[in-house]
Amino acid sequence: MAEATMEEMIASLKGRDFLALDDYTPEELLYLIDLAIDLKKKQKAGEVYQPLKGKTLGMIFEKSSTRTRVSFEVGMYQLGGHALFLSKNDLQLGRGEPVWDTAQVMSRYLDGIMIRTFEHRRIIELARGATIPVINGLTDLEHPCQVMADYQTVLEHKGRLKGLKIAYIGDGNNMVHSLMMGAAKLGMHISVASPEGYMPNAEVHRASKENAARTGGSVYVCQDPKEAIADADVVYTDVWASMGFEEEQQEREKAFRNFQVNEDLVKYAKKDYLFLHCLPAHRGEEVSEGVIDGPNSIIFDQAENRLHAQKAIMAALM
Ligand code: CP
Ligand code: NVA
């Protein structure tokens, strides 16, 4: 990219929300991934880099979290700023204060808001009401920060993204939606296998296909794990019952019976495939112990990169 264009792009990121990958161009996503790799190097070298000195991030959690909570809080600290953990039980939001009012009020105190919530429309409403950047820390529809870390990790291990094949086996949930859109934007090929009744959102499928047509990537959805995983460079799975769907656990265990990523299934992937999982994982359900704890698994590099990927997003937007 030409120098002026690059500068313009960096300037255009300031003040933006990070709600869904579809809101970003392939160039912007690649820039954020490169920035994450650069910030990781700085951190490992012990270099102090504090562009967010004096800034505060509010972190609203309407669902549980280990990685998102800790990585955003530590990331903000490392960038020189401060993060506030705001559980829904402690906020008036949890007692029915409108999202709009919450967004307006928080914008008077904070420099950014990270939120983990249920319906995606809640985050859209929050972003509409806020005058500061709003970052998606997971909704029922998308988990974009996770996917930035995921593709950073793949790039670090494979040296490229374009042209790689990623197979996602399992629930058509928030994870796969962001993975599909990210793969499409980055020129990767993604094949998804989900059981009937648990397929990815049709609109996300359509929109990601449209993006893939522009980047030379592809998006394919089927119901056969063997077909999806054939010759894959990256194999990804996630829990069968996401947060908010716990009461469906038993019926889901039946529906997903043939969708476990295990030693038999990964034989169909490339020999040097990488195994990824956003975590938390249920060993013996969506993935066998042998695969998740095996030599191809890079789940803890992946988890670490949440820190670096989100630092890049915060540094660029805030
Ligand atoms: N992967 C992920 O978002 O983990 P947490 O639910 O622990 O934040
Ligand atoms: N799909 C999972 C991801 C957790 C990080 C969930 O929404 O619970």
Coordinates of C-alpha atoms in Angstrom, one line a residue, residues 3-311:
E3 CA 2.6 5.6 2.1
A4 CA -0.2 8.2 2.0
T5 CA -2.9 5.6 1.7
M6 CA -1.5 3.7 4.6
E7 CA -1.5 6.9 6.7
E8 CA -5.1 7.6 5.7
M9 CA -6.1 4.1 6.6
I10 CA -4.5 4.4 10.1
A11 CA -6.2 7.7 10.6
S12 CA -9.5 6.3 9.5
L13 CA -9.3 3.6 12.2
K14 CA -9.3 6.1 15.1
G15 CA -12.7 6.3 16.9
R16 CA -14.2 3.3 15.0
D17 CA -16.2 0.5 16.7
F18 CA -15.0 -3.1 16.4
L19 CA -18.3 -4.9 16.3
A20 CA -18.0 -7.3 13.4
L21 CA -15.3 -8.2 10.9
D22 CA -17.5 -7.3 8.0
D23 CA -17.1 -3.6 9.0
Y24 CA -13.4 -3.8 8.1
T25 CA -11.6 -4.0 4.8
P26 CA -9.0 -6.8 4.2
E27 CA -6.3 -4.2 4.3
E28 CA -7.4 -2.9 7.7
L29 CA -7.6 -6.4 9.1
L30 CA -4.1 -7.2 7.8
Y31 CA -2.8 -4.0 9.2
L32 CA -4.3 -4.8 12.7
I33 CA -2.8 -8.3 12.5
D34 CA 0.7 -6.9 11.6
L35 CA 0.3 -4.4 14.4
A36 CA -0.5 -7.2 16.9
I37 CA 2.7 -9.1 15.8
D38 CA 4.7 -5.9 16.3
L39 CA 3.2 -5.1 19.7
K40 CA 3.9 -8.7 20.7
K41 CA 7.6 -8.3 19.7
K42 CA 7.8 -5.1 21.7
Q43 CA 6.3 -6.7 24.7
K44 CA 8.7 -9.7 24.5
A45 CA 11.6 -7.4 24.2
G46 CA 10.6 -5.5 27.3
E47 CA 10.0 -2.3 25.4
V48 CA 7.5 0.0 27.1
Y49 CA 4.9 1.3 24.6
Q50 CA 2.1 3.3 26.2
P51 CA 0.0 5.2 23.6
L52 CA -3.1 4.9 25.8
K53 CA -1.6 6.6 28.9
G54 CA -4.4 8.3 30.9
K55 CA -7.2 6.4 28.9
T56 CA -9.8 4.2 30.5
L57 CA -11.7 1.2 29.0
G58 CA -14.9 0.0 30.6
M59 CA -15.4 -3.7 30.2
I60 CA -19.1 -4.8 30.5
F61 CA -19.6 -8.5 31.0
E62 CA -23.1 -10.0 30.7
K63 CA -21.5 -13.5 30.4
S64 CA -18.6 -15.3 32.1
S65 CA -15.0 -14.9 30.8
T66 CA -11.4 -15.9 31.5
R67 CA -9.4 -15.0 28.4
T68 CA -11.3 -11.9 27.3
R69 CA -11.5 -10.3 30.7
V70 CA -7.8 -10.9 31.6
S71 CA -6.4 -10.1 28.2
F72 CA -8.3 -6.8 27.8
E73 CA -7.4 -5.7 31.3
V74 CA -3.7 -6.6 31.0
G75 CA -3.6 -5.2 27.5
M76 CA -5.0 -1.9 28.6
Y77 CA -2.4 -1.8 31.5
Q78 CA 0.5 -2.6 29.2
L79 CA -0.6 0.2 26.8
G80 CA -0.5 2.7 29.7
G81 CA -4.2 2.9 30.3
H82 CA -6.7 1.5 32.9
A83 CA -9.5 -1.0 32.6
L84 CA -12.7 -1.2 34.7
F85 CA -14.4 -4.6 35.1
L86 CA -18.2 -4.0 35.1
S87 CA -20.3 -7.0 35.7
K88 CA -23.9 -6.8 34.7
N89 CA -24.9 -7.6 38.3
D90 CA -23.2 -4.5 39.5
L91 CA -24.5 -2.1 36.8
Q92 CA -28.0 -0.5 36.6
L93 CA -28.0 -2.1 33.1
G94 CA -28.7 -5.4 34.9
R95 CA -31.7 -3.8 36.5
G96 CA -33.1 -2.6 33.2
E97 CA -31.5 0.8 32.6
P98 CA -31.7 1.3 28.9
V99 CA -28.6 0.5 26.8
W100 CA -28.8 3.9 25.2
D101 CA -28.6 5.7 28.5
T102 CA -25.8 3.5 29.7
A103 CA -23.9 4.2 26.5
Q104 CA -24.4 8.0 26.8
V105 CA -23.3 8.1 30.4
M106 CA -20.3 5.9 30.0
S107 CA -19.1 8.0 27.0
R108 CA -18.8 10.9 29.5
Y109 CA -16.3 9.0 31.7
L110 CA -14.5 6.5 29.5
D111 CA -12.4 6.4 26.3
G112 CA -13.7 3.0 25.1
I113 CA -16.1 0.2 26.0
M114 CA -15.6 -3.5 25.6
I115 CA -18.8 -5.6 26.0
R116 CA -19.7 -9.2 26.1
T117 CA -23.4 -9.7 25.7
F118 CA -26.2 -11.9 24.3
E119 CA -28.1 -10.5 21.3
H120 CA -26.0 -8.8 18.7
R121 CA -28.5 -6.0 18.5
R122 CA -27.6 -5.0 22.1
I123 CA -24.1 -4.1 21.0
I124 CA -25.3 -2.3 17.9
E125 CA -27.6 -0.2 20.2
L126 CA -24.7 0.4 22.6
A127 CA -22.5 1.6 19.8
R128 CA -25.2 3.9 18.5
G129 CA -25.6 5.5 21.9
A130 CA -21.9 5.7 22.6
T131 CA -19.6 8.5 21.3
I132 CA -16.5 6.4 22.0
P133 CA -15.3 3.2 20.4
V134 CA -17.2 0.0 21.3
I135 CA -15.4 -3.3 21.0
N136 CA -17.2 -6.7 20.7
G137 CA -16.0 -9.1 23.3
L138 CA -18.5 -11.7 22.1
T139 CA -22.1 -11.7 21.2
D140 CA -24.4 -14.6 20.2
L141 CA -23.6 -13.7 16.6
E142 CA -19.9 -12.8 16.5
H143 CA -16.6 -13.1 18.3
P144 CA -14.3 -10.9 16.2
C145 CA -11.5 -10.3 18.6
Q146 CA -11.0 -14.0 19.0
V147 CA -10.7 -14.4 15.2
M148 CA -8.1 -11.6 15.0
A149 CA -6.0 -13.6 17.5
D150 CA -6.7 -16.9 15.6
Y151 CA -5.6 -15.7 12.2
Q152 CA -2.6 -13.9 13.8
T153 CA -1.6 -17.3 15.3
V154 CA -2.1 -19.1 12.0
L155 CA 0.0 -16.5 10.2
E156 CA 2.8 -16.8 12.8
H157 CA 2.9 -20.6 12.4
K158 CA 2.3 -21.0 8.6
G159 CA 3.9 -17.7 7.4
R160 CA 0.8 -16.9 5.3
L161 CA -3.0 -16.8 5.3
K162 CA -4.1 -16.4 1.7
G163 CA -4.9 -19.7 0.1
L164 CA -4.9 -21.8 3.3
K165 CA -7.8 -24.0 4.0
I166 CA -9.5 -23.9 7.4
A167 CA -12.0 -26.5 8.4
Y168 CA -14.5 -25.8 11.2
I169 CA -16.4 -28.8 12.6
G170 CA -19.3 -28.2 15.0
D171 CA -21.9 -25.7 16.1
G172 CA -22.9 -22.9 13.7
N173 CA -22.3 -20.3 16.4
N174 CA -20.6 -17.0 17.0
M175 CA -17.2 -18.5 16.5
V176 CA -17.8 -19.9 13.1
H177 CA -19.5 -16.7 11.9
S178 CA -16.5 -14.6 12.6
L179 CA -14.1 -17.3 11.3
M180 CA -16.1 -17.4 8.0
M181 CA -16.1 -13.6 7.6
G182 CA -12.4 -13.4 8.5
A183 CA -11.4 -16.2 6.1
A184 CA -13.4 -14.6 3.3
K185 CA -11.8 -11.2 3.9
L186 CA -8.3 -12.6 4.1
G187 CA -8.5 -14.8 1.0
M188 CA -8.6 -18.1 2.8
H189 CA -10.8 -21.1 2.1
I190 CA -13.1 -22.2 4.9
S191 CA -15.2 -25.4 5.0
V192 CA -17.7 -25.8 7.7
A193 CA -19.5 -29.0 8.8
S194 CA -22.4 -28.7 11.2
P195 CA -25.3 -31.0 11.9
E196 CA -28.8 -30.1 10.5
G197 CA -30.5 -27.6 12.7
Y198 CA -27.2 -26.1 13.9
M199 CA -25.9 -24.7 10.6
P200 CA -24.3 -21.2 10.5
N201 CA -26.5 -18.1 10.1
A202 CA -27.6 -17.9 6.4
E203 CA -27.0 -14.1 6.2
V204 CA -23.4 -14.5 7.5
H205 CA -22.9 -17.3 5.0
R206 CA -24.2 -15.1 2.1
A207 CA -22.2 -12.1 3.1
S208 CA -18.9 -14.0 3.7
K209 CA -19.3 -15.7 0.3
E210 CA -19.7 -12.3 -1.3
N211 CA -16.5 -11.2 0.3
A212 CA -14.6 -14.3 -0.6
A213 CA -15.5 -13.7 -4.3
R214 CA -13.5 -10.5 -4.1
T215 CA -10.4 -11.9 -2.4
G216 CA -10.0 -15.3 -4.1
G217 CA -11.1 -17.1 -0.9
S218 CA -14.1 -19.4 -0.6
V219 CA -16.8 -20.4 1.9
Y220 CA -18.3 -23.8 1.9
V221 CA -20.9 -25.2 4.3
C222 CA -21.9 -28.9 4.5
Q223 CA -23.0 -31.5 7.0
D224 CA -20.1 -34.0 6.6
P225 CA -17.1 -33.5 8.8
K226 CA -14.9 -35.7 6.6
E227 CA -15.7 -33.6 3.6
A228 CA -15.1 -30.4 5.4
I229 CA -11.8 -31.4 6.9
A230 CA -10.2 -33.0 3.8
D231 CA -6.7 -31.5 3.2
A232 CA -7.3 -28.7 5.7
D233 CA -4.3 -26.7 6.9
V234 CA -6.2 -25.6 10.0
V235 CA -8.8 -27.5 12.0
Y236 CA -11.1 -25.6 14.4
T237 CA -13.9 -26.5 16.7
D238 CA -15.8 -25.0 19.6
V239 CA -18.2 -26.2 22.3
W240 CA -21.5 -27.8 21.3
A241 CA -23.5 -25.7 23.7
S242 CA -22.4 -22.0 23.9
M243 CA -23.1 -19.7 26.8
G244 CA -26.8 -19.2 27.0
F245 CA -27.6 -22.6 25.5
E246 CA -26.6 -24.8 28.4
E247 CA -30.0 -26.2 28.9
E248 CA -29.8 -27.8 25.4
Q249 CA -26.6 -29.7 26.4
Q250 CA -28.2 -33.2 26.3
E251 CA -30.0 -32.8 23.0
R252 CA -26.9 -31.2 21.5
E253 CA -24.7 -34.1 22.6
K254 CA -27.0 -36.3 20.5
A255 CA -27.0 -34.0 17.5
F256 CA -23.2 -33.5 17.5
R257 CA -22.3 -37.2 18.2
N258 CA -20.6 -37.6 14.8
F259 CA -18.9 -34.2 14.9
Q260 CA -16.1 -34.8 17.4
V261 CA -12.7 -33.7 16.2
N262 CA -10.6 -36.8 17.1
E263 CA -7.7 -38.9 15.8
D264 CA -9.8 -40.7 13.2
L265 CA -11.2 -37.4 11.7
V266 CA -7.9 -35.5 11.6
K267 CA -6.3 -38.2 9.4
Y268 CA -8.2 -36.5 6.6
A269 CA -6.5 -33.1 7.2
K270 CA -3.0 -32.2 6.0
K271 CA -0.3 -33.9 8.0
D272 CA 1.0 -30.6 9.3
Y273 CA -2.5 -29.3 10.2
L274 CA -2.8 -26.9 13.1
F275 CA -5.5 -27.4 15.7
L276 CA -7.2 -24.4 17.1
H277 CA -10.0 -23.9 19.7
C278 CA -11.1 -20.6 21.2
L279 CA -11.4 -22.3 24.6
P280 CA -12.9 -23.1 27.0
A281 CA -12.9 -26.7 25.7
H282 CA -14.7 -29.8 26.7
R283 CA -12.3 -32.7 26.2
G284 CA -14.2 -35.9 25.1
E285 CA -17.0 -33.8 23.6
E286 CA -16.2 -31.6 20.6
V287 CA -12.5 -32.7 20.7
S288 CA -10.6 -35.7 21.9
E289 CA -7.8 -35.3 24.4
G290 CA -5.4 -36.8 21.9
V291 CA -6.1 -34.0 19.4
I292 CA -6.3 -30.9 21.7
D293 CA -3.3 -32.0 23.7
G294 CA -1.4 -33.4 20.7
P295 CA 1.5 -32.1 18.7
N296 CA -0.6 -30.2 16.2
S297 CA -2.5 -28.2 18.8
I298 CA -1.5 -24.5 19.2
I299 CA -4.3 -23.5 21.6
F300 CA -2.2 -21.7 24.1
D301 CA -0.3 -19.7 21.5
Q302 CA -3.8 -18.8 20.3
A303 CA -5.0 -17.9 23.7
E304 CA -1.9 -15.7 24.3
N305 CA -2.5 -13.8 21.1
R306 CA -5.8 -12.5 22.4
L307 CA -3.6 -10.1 24.4
H308 CA -1.6 -8.9 21.4
A309 CA -4.5 -8.8 19.0
Q310 CA -6.7 -6.8 21.3
K311 CA -3.8 -4.4 22.2

